[in-house]
Amino acid sequence: MTLIRHNDGVLDAARDCVLAYGVRRTTLTDVARRAGVSRMTLYRRWPDVRSLVADLMTREWLRAVEDLDLSDPVAAVVEGVRRLRSHPLWVKIVEADPELLLPYLLHRRGATHDAVLTLLERVTGDPRAARAVLLVAQSFLISAPAMTGPGGDGGVTLDDLDAELAALLEGYLGQLEGQLEGRPEGRPRGRLDRRP
């Protein structure tokens, strides 16, 4: 992240361009103009817009979750999903350039995945559990809006699905001995939870 921090002005300009035009219509020339730097300055650091946007996504996603309270892992994951789902850059990419996300879903982990996995491993104490939690959270981040919109089950909201995510995570993480000791009691169960 050190290199990215030194490039905040360029990344801010890239964010503004992507929000205005989408990734496909953003050029390094546009970004250089907004950042007040030469194109060659950008080309020294980023060979193309996609590599610049990859660094931008890493910065933005990590900023969105950096202050989560990890003392309650379930609440932290659910809040992280909510924050990312409503992040303006996420919304723009999902709406205008969703294919940009495919490599991170199908072929490789990105820097954000690695950073979140490190946090989840620290919280769960188990690399397998950390990966399972990330996969479930990623599924809710990406697919939950499709389950509430047209063609989805009428009356189910994102808040309802977030409650289900919390119930799933509590059930799963609760099986990891001692990992959720001291968690707040009284968290609402998901709507579909039929347990007494």
PDB file of C-alpha atoms in Angstrom:
ATOM      1  CA  MET A   1       0.000   0.000   0.000  1.00  0.00           C
ATOM      2  CA  THR A   2       2.965   2.369   0.409  1.00  0.00           C
ATOM      3  CA  LEU A   3       3.298   2.938  -3.336  1.00  0.00           C
ATOM      4  CA  ILE A   4      -0.433   3.455  -3.628  1.00  0.00           C
ATOM      5  CA  ARG A   5      -0.425   6.078  -0.856  1.00  0.00           C
ATOM      6  CA  HIS A   6       2.210   8.051  -2.756  1.00  0.00           C
ATOM      7  CA  ASN A   7      -0.111   8.023  -5.748  1.00  0.00           C
ATOM      8  CA  ASP A   8      -3.280   9.195  -4.000  1.00  0.00           C
ATOM      9  CA  GLY A   9      -3.722  12.186  -6.327  1.00  0.00           C
ATOM     10  CA  VAL A  10      -3.585   9.952  -9.385  1.00  0.00           C
ATOM     11  CA  LEU A  11      -5.885   7.382  -7.784  1.00  0.00           C
ATOM     12  CA  ASP A  12      -8.335  10.135  -6.825  1.00  0.00           C
ATOM     13  CA  ALA A  13      -8.336  11.311 -10.440  1.00  0.00           C
ATOM     14  CA  ALA A  14      -8.829   7.734 -11.661  1.00  0.00           C
ATOM     15  CA  ARG A  15     -11.752   7.310  -9.265  1.00  0.00           C
ATOM     16  CA  ASP A  16     -13.359  10.499 -10.554  1.00  0.00           C
ATOM     17  CA  CYS A  17     -12.941   9.355 -14.167  1.00  0.00           C
ATOM     18  CA  VAL A  18     -14.327   5.875 -13.513  1.00  0.00           C
ATOM     19  CA  LEU A  19     -17.311   7.292 -11.638  1.00  0.00           C
ATOM     20  CA  ALA A  20     -17.969   9.719 -14.491  1.00  0.00           C
ATOM     21  CA  TYR A  21     -17.305   7.485 -17.511  1.00  0.00           C
ATOM     22  CA  GLY A  22     -16.883   3.861 -16.392  1.00  0.00           C
ATOM     23  CA  VAL A  23     -13.669   1.871 -16.754  1.00  0.00           C
ATOM     24  CA  ARG A  24     -13.982   1.189 -20.497  1.00  0.00           C
ATOM     25  CA  ARG A  25     -14.331   4.868 -21.344  1.00  0.00           C
ATOM     26  CA  THR A  26     -11.580   6.062 -18.985  1.00  0.00           C
ATOM     27  CA  THR A  27      -8.172   6.686 -20.547  1.00  0.00           C
ATOM     28  CA  LEU A  28      -4.799   7.342 -18.976  1.00  0.00           C
ATOM     29  CA  THR A  29      -4.908  10.706 -20.746  1.00  0.00           C
ATOM     30  CA  ASP A  30      -8.137  11.567 -18.884  1.00  0.00           C
ATOM     31  CA  VAL A  31      -6.589  10.525 -15.578  1.00  0.00           C
ATOM     32  CA  ALA A  32      -3.342  12.418 -16.218  1.00  0.00           C
ATOM     33  CA  ARG A  33      -5.292  15.562 -17.087  1.00  0.00           C
ATOM     34  CA  ARG A  34      -7.412  15.342 -13.909  1.00  0.00           C
ATOM     35  CA  ALA A  35      -4.376  14.551 -11.754  1.00  0.00           C
ATOM     36  CA  GLY A  36      -2.309  17.357 -13.287  1.00  0.00           C
ATOM     37  CA  VAL A  37       0.534  15.037 -14.304  1.00  0.00           C
ATOM     38  CA  SER A  38       1.953  13.932 -17.631  1.00  0.00           C
ATOM     39  CA  ARG A  39       0.881  10.716 -19.330  1.00  0.00           C
ATOM     40  CA  MET A  40       4.475   9.497 -19.113  1.00  0.00           C
ATOM     41  CA  THR A  41       4.321   9.829 -15.327  1.00  0.00           C
ATOM     42  CA  LEU A  42       1.338   7.487 -15.343  1.00  0.00           C
ATOM     43  CA  TYR A  43       2.873   5.060 -17.838  1.00  0.00           C
ATOM     44  CA  ARG A  44       5.943   4.696 -15.612  1.00  0.00           C
ATOM     45  CA  ARG A  45       3.728   3.325 -12.855  1.00  0.00           C
ATOM     46  CA  TRP A  46       0.763   1.792 -14.720  1.00  0.00           C
ATOM     47  CA  PRO A  47       1.015   0.301 -18.222  1.00  0.00           C
ATOM     48  CA  ASP A  48      -2.737   0.592 -18.801  1.00  0.00           C
ATOM     49  CA  VAL A  49      -6.039   1.686 -17.288  1.00  0.00           C
ATOM     50  CA  ARG A  50      -6.831  -1.782 -15.918  1.00  0.00           C
ATOM     51  CA  SER A  51      -3.677  -1.896 -13.788  1.00  0.00           C
ATOM     52  CA  LEU A  52      -4.439   1.608 -12.508  1.00  0.00           C
ATOM     53  CA  VAL A  53      -8.022   0.605 -11.719  1.00  0.00           C
ATOM     54  CA  ALA A  54      -6.759  -2.535  -9.936  1.00  0.00           C
ATOM     55  CA  ASP A  55      -4.716  -0.329  -7.582  1.00  0.00           C
ATOM     56  CA  LEU A  56      -7.691   2.005  -7.218  1.00  0.00           C
ATOM     57  CA  MET A  57     -10.009  -0.869  -6.288  1.00  0.00           C
ATOM     58  CA  THR A  58      -7.496  -2.146  -3.730  1.00  0.00           C
ATOM     59  CA  ARG A  59      -7.236   1.272  -2.118  1.00  0.00           C
ATOM     60  CA  GLU A  60     -10.975   1.904  -2.088  1.00  0.00           C
ATOM     61  CA  TRP A  61     -12.030  -1.540  -0.844  1.00  0.00           C
ATOM     62  CA  LEU A  62      -9.433  -1.533   1.942  1.00  0.00           C
ATOM     63  CA  ARG A  63     -10.420   1.974   3.011  1.00  0.00           C
ATOM     64  CA  ALA A  64     -14.043   0.863   3.166  1.00  0.00           C
ATOM     65  CA  VAL A  65     -13.277  -1.876   5.689  1.00  0.00           C
ATOM     66  CA  GLU A  66     -10.172  -0.663   7.506  1.00  0.00           C
ATOM     67  CA  ASP A  67     -11.997   0.622  10.599  1.00  0.00           C
ATOM     68  CA  LEU A  68     -14.294  -2.363  11.189  1.00  0.00           C
ATOM     69  CA  ASP A  69     -14.488  -3.561  14.802  1.00  0.00           C
ATOM     70  CA  LEU A  70     -13.079  -7.089  14.633  1.00  0.00           C
ATOM     71  CA  SER A  71     -14.042  -7.892  18.221  1.00  0.00           C
ATOM     72  CA  ASP A  72     -17.351  -9.104  16.773  1.00  0.00           C
ATOM     73  CA  PRO A  73     -16.306 -10.943  13.595  1.00  0.00           C
ATOM     74  CA  VAL A  74     -19.848 -11.613  12.399  1.00  0.00           C
ATOM     75  CA  ALA A  75     -20.912  -7.975  12.683  1.00  0.00           C
ATOM     76  CA  ALA A  76     -17.635  -6.901  11.041  1.00  0.00           C
ATOM     77  CA  VAL A  77     -18.146  -9.168   8.021  1.00  0.00           C
ATOM     78  CA  VAL A  78     -21.782  -8.145   7.570  1.00  0.00           C
ATOM     79  CA  GLU A  79     -20.901  -4.449   7.884  1.00  0.00           C
ATOM     80  CA  GLY A  80     -18.010  -4.911   5.451  1.00  0.00           C
ATOM     81  CA  VAL A  81     -20.383  -6.445   2.899  1.00  0.00           C
ATOM     82  CA  ARG A  82     -22.824  -3.559   3.386  1.00  0.00           C
ATOM     83  CA  ARG A  83     -20.119  -0.930   2.958  1.00  0.00           C
ATOM     84  CA  LEU A  84     -18.703  -2.498  -0.175  1.00  0.00           C
ATOM     85  CA  ARG A  85     -22.139  -3.108  -1.684  1.00  0.00           C
ATOM     86  CA  SER A  86     -22.982   0.593  -1.378  1.00  0.00           C
ATOM     87  CA  HIS A  87     -19.524   1.951  -2.265  1.00  0.00           C
ATOM     88  CA  PRO A  88     -19.879   4.277  -5.292  1.00  0.00           C
ATOM     89  CA  LEU A  89     -16.953   2.671  -7.142  1.00  0.00           C
ATOM     90  CA  TRP A  90     -18.341  -0.844  -6.558  1.00  0.00           C
ATOM     91  CA  VAL A  91     -21.779   0.243  -7.750  1.00  0.00           C
ATOM     92  CA  LYS A  92     -20.342   1.859 -10.901  1.00  0.00           C
ATOM     93  CA  ILE A  93     -18.195  -1.156 -11.768  1.00  0.00           C
ATOM     94  CA  VAL A  94     -21.047  -3.611 -11.204  1.00  0.00           C
ATOM     95  CA  GLU A  95     -23.398  -1.499 -13.329  1.00  0.00           C
ATOM     96  CA  ALA A  96     -21.025  -0.465 -16.144  1.00  0.00           C
ATOM     97  CA  ASP A  97     -18.042  -2.845 -16.190  1.00  0.00           C
ATOM     98  CA  PRO A  98     -18.890  -6.071 -14.328  1.00  0.00           C
ATOM     99  CA  GLU A  99     -16.483  -8.108 -16.471  1.00  0.00           C
ATOM    100  CA  LEU A 100     -13.668  -6.332 -14.633  1.00  0.00           C
ATOM    101  CA  LEU A 101     -14.532  -8.426 -11.549  1.00  0.00           C
ATOM    102  CA  LEU A 102     -14.487 -11.824 -13.298  1.00  0.00           C
ATOM    103  CA  PRO A 103     -10.750 -12.562 -12.927  1.00  0.00           C
ATOM    104  CA  TYR A 104     -11.076 -12.026  -9.161  1.00  0.00           C
ATOM    105  CA  LEU A 105     -14.055 -14.361  -8.997  1.00  0.00           C
ATOM    106  CA  LEU A 106     -12.824 -17.127 -11.254  1.00  0.00           C
ATOM    107  CA  HIS A 107      -9.055 -17.138 -11.639  1.00  0.00           C
ATOM    108  CA  ARG A 108      -7.073 -15.324  -8.973  1.00  0.00           C
ATOM    109  CA  ARG A 109      -7.108 -13.467  -5.704  1.00  0.00           C
ATOM    110  CA  GLY A 110      -6.482  -9.757  -5.660  1.00  0.00           C
ATOM    111  CA  ALA A 111      -4.587  -7.715  -3.095  1.00  0.00           C
ATOM    112  CA  THR A 112      -7.855  -6.980  -1.285  1.00  0.00           C
ATOM    113  CA  HIS A 113      -8.614 -10.701  -0.987  1.00  0.00           C
ATOM    114  CA  ASP A 114      -5.177 -11.263   0.534  1.00  0.00           C
ATOM    115  CA  ALA A 115      -5.563  -8.413   3.031  1.00  0.00           C
ATOM    116  CA  VAL A 116      -9.037  -9.559   4.096  1.00  0.00           C
ATOM    117  CA  LEU A 117      -7.868 -13.173   4.376  1.00  0.00           C
ATOM    118  CA  THR A 118      -5.047 -12.069   6.672  1.00  0.00           C
ATOM    119  CA  LEU A 119      -7.570 -10.321   8.944  1.00  0.00           C
ATOM    120  CA  LEU A 120      -9.986 -13.252   8.883  1.00  0.00           C
ATOM    121  CA  GLU A 121      -7.198 -15.714   9.653  1.00  0.00           C
ATOM    122  CA  ARG A 122      -6.261 -13.611  12.666  1.00  0.00           C
ATOM    123  CA  VAL A 123      -9.887 -13.524  13.830  1.00  0.00           C
ATOM    124  CA  THR A 124     -10.717 -17.188  13.209  1.00  0.00           C
ATOM    125  CA  GLY A 125      -7.303 -18.692  13.821  1.00  0.00           C
ATOM    126  CA  ASP A 126      -7.940 -21.024  10.886  1.00  0.00           C
ATOM    127  CA  PRO A 127      -6.952 -20.409   7.240  1.00  0.00           C
ATOM    128  CA  ARG A 128      -9.698 -22.735   5.980  1.00  0.00           C
ATOM    129  CA  ALA A 129     -12.365 -20.966   8.016  1.00  0.00           C
ATOM    130  CA  ALA A 130     -11.087 -17.585   6.825  1.00  0.00           C
ATOM    131  CA  ARG A 131     -11.474 -18.683   3.217  1.00  0.00           C
ATOM    132  CA  ALA A 132     -14.951 -20.082   3.826  1.00  0.00           C
ATOM    133  CA  VAL A 133     -16.063 -16.838   5.479  1.00  0.00           C
ATOM    134  CA  LEU A 134     -14.634 -14.785   2.609  1.00  0.00           C
ATOM    135  CA  LEU A 135     -16.396 -16.954   0.016  1.00  0.00           C
ATOM    136  CA  VAL A 136     -19.740 -16.636   1.793  1.00  0.00           C
ATOM    137  CA  ALA A 137     -19.331 -12.870   2.240  1.00  0.00           C
ATOM    138  CA  GLN A 138     -18.305 -12.471  -1.401  1.00  0.00           C
ATOM    139  CA  SER A 139     -21.392 -14.388  -2.481  1.00  0.00           C
ATOM    140  CA  PHE A 140     -23.666 -12.097  -0.480  1.00  0.00           C
ATOM    141  CA  LEU A 141     -21.839  -9.011  -1.764  1.00  0.00           C
ATOM    142  CA  ILE A 142     -22.217  -9.997  -5.395  1.00  0.00           C
ATOM    143  CA  SER A 143     -25.507 -11.886  -5.538  1.00  0.00           C
ATOM    144  CA  ALA A 144     -27.730 -10.414  -2.815  1.00  0.00           C
ATOM    145  CA  PRO A 145     -28.981  -7.523  -4.973  1.00  0.00           C
ATOM    146  CA  ALA A 146     -30.132 -10.021  -7.623  1.00  0.00           C
ATOM    147  CA  MET A 147     -32.154 -11.852  -4.962  1.00  0.00           C
ATOM    148  CA  THR A 148     -34.114  -8.727  -4.014  1.00  0.00           C
ATOM    149  CA  GLY A 149     -34.759  -7.106  -7.365  1.00  0.00           C
ATOM    150  CA  PRO A 150     -37.076  -8.033 -10.214  1.00  0.00           C
ATOM    151  CA  GLY A 151     -37.478 -11.778 -10.361  1.00  0.00           C
ATOM    152  CA  GLY A 152     -36.249 -12.128  -6.779  1.00  0.00           C
ATOM    153  CA  ASP A 153     -38.474 -13.324  -3.956  1.00  0.00           C
ATOM    154  CA  GLY A 154     -40.890 -10.452  -3.335  1.00  0.00           C
ATOM    155  CA  GLY A 155     -40.548  -8.802   0.018  1.00  0.00           C
ATOM    156  CA  VAL A 156     -36.981  -9.934   0.740  1.00  0.00           C
ATOM    157  CA  THR A 157     -34.702  -6.959   1.361  1.00  0.00           C
ATOM    158  CA  LEU A 158     -30.956  -6.561   1.559  1.00  0.00           C
ATOM    159  CA  ASP A 159     -31.361  -6.143   5.325  1.00  0.00           C
ATOM    160  CA  ASP A 160     -33.156  -9.511   5.437  1.00  0.00           C
ATOM    161  CA  LEU A 161     -30.328 -11.144   3.520  1.00  0.00           C
ATOM    162  CA  ASP A 162     -27.723  -9.453   5.720  1.00  0.00           C
ATOM    163  CA  ALA A 163     -29.491 -10.975   8.742  1.00  0.00           C
ATOM    164  CA  GLU A 164     -29.269 -14.368   7.032  1.00  0.00           C
ATOM    165  CA  LEU A 165     -25.570 -13.807   6.390  1.00  0.00           C
ATOM    166  CA  ALA A 166     -25.118 -13.060  10.095  1.00  0.00           C
ATOM    167  CA  ALA A 167     -27.009 -16.241  11.023  1.00  0.00           C
ATOM    168  CA  LEU A 168     -24.909 -18.336   8.626  1.00  0.00           C
ATOM    169  CA  LEU A 169     -21.661 -16.908   9.932  1.00  0.00           C
ATOM    170  CA  GLU A 170     -22.655 -17.287  13.576  1.00  0.00           C
ATOM    171  CA  GLY A 171     -23.589 -20.894  12.993  1.00  0.00           C
ATOM    172  CA  TYR A 172     -20.355 -21.628  11.159  1.00  0.00           C
ATOM    173  CA  LEU A 173     -17.988 -19.641  13.347  1.00  0.00           C
ATOM    174  CA  GLY A 174     -19.771 -20.821  16.481  1.00  0.00           C
ATOM    175  CA  GLN A 175     -18.522 -24.305  15.654  1.00  0.00           C
ATOM    176  CA  LEU A 176     -14.929 -23.099  15.874  1.00  0.00           C
ATOM    177  CA  GLU A 177     -14.194 -23.667  19.538  1.00  0.00           C
ATOM    178  CA  GLY A 178     -13.865 -20.436  21.486  1.00  0.00           C
ATOM    179  CA  GLN A 179     -13.762 -18.128  18.488  1.00  0.00           C
ATOM    180  CA  LEU A 180     -16.955 -16.237  19.321  1.00  0.00           C
ATOM    181  CA  GLU A 181     -16.665 -16.144  23.105  1.00  0.00           C
ATOM    182  CA  GLY A 182     -17.739 -12.785  24.382  1.00  0.00           C
ATOM    183  CA  ARG A 183     -19.808 -11.866  21.329  1.00  0.00           C
ATOM    184  CA  PRO A 184     -22.832  -9.695  21.997  1.00  0.00           C
ATOM    185  CA  GLU A 185     -25.983 -11.620  22.850  1.00  0.00           C
ATOM    186  CA  GLY A 186     -29.347 -10.898  21.349  1.00  0.00           C
ATOM    187  CA  ARG A 187     -28.317 -10.498  17.725  1.00  0.00           C
ATOM    188  CA  PRO A 188     -31.488 -10.908  15.683  1.00  0.00           C
ATOM    189  CA  ARG A 189     -31.754 -14.206  13.909  1.00  0.00           C
ATOM    190  CA  GLY A 190     -32.393 -14.342  10.211  1.00  0.00           C
ATOM    191  CA  ARG A 191     -35.997 -14.381   9.016  1.00  0.00           C
ATOM    192  CA  LEU A 192     -35.639 -17.930   7.790  1.00  0.00           C
ATOM    193  CA  ASP A 193     -34.270 -19.203  11.101  1.00  0.00           C
ATOM    194  CA  ARG A 194     -36.874 -21.569  12.522  1.00  0.00           C
ATOM    195  CA  ARG A 195     -34.933 -22.681  15.580  1.00  0.00           C
ATOM    196  CA  PRO A 196     -36.634 -22.181  18.977  1.00  0.00           C
TER     197      PRO A 196
END
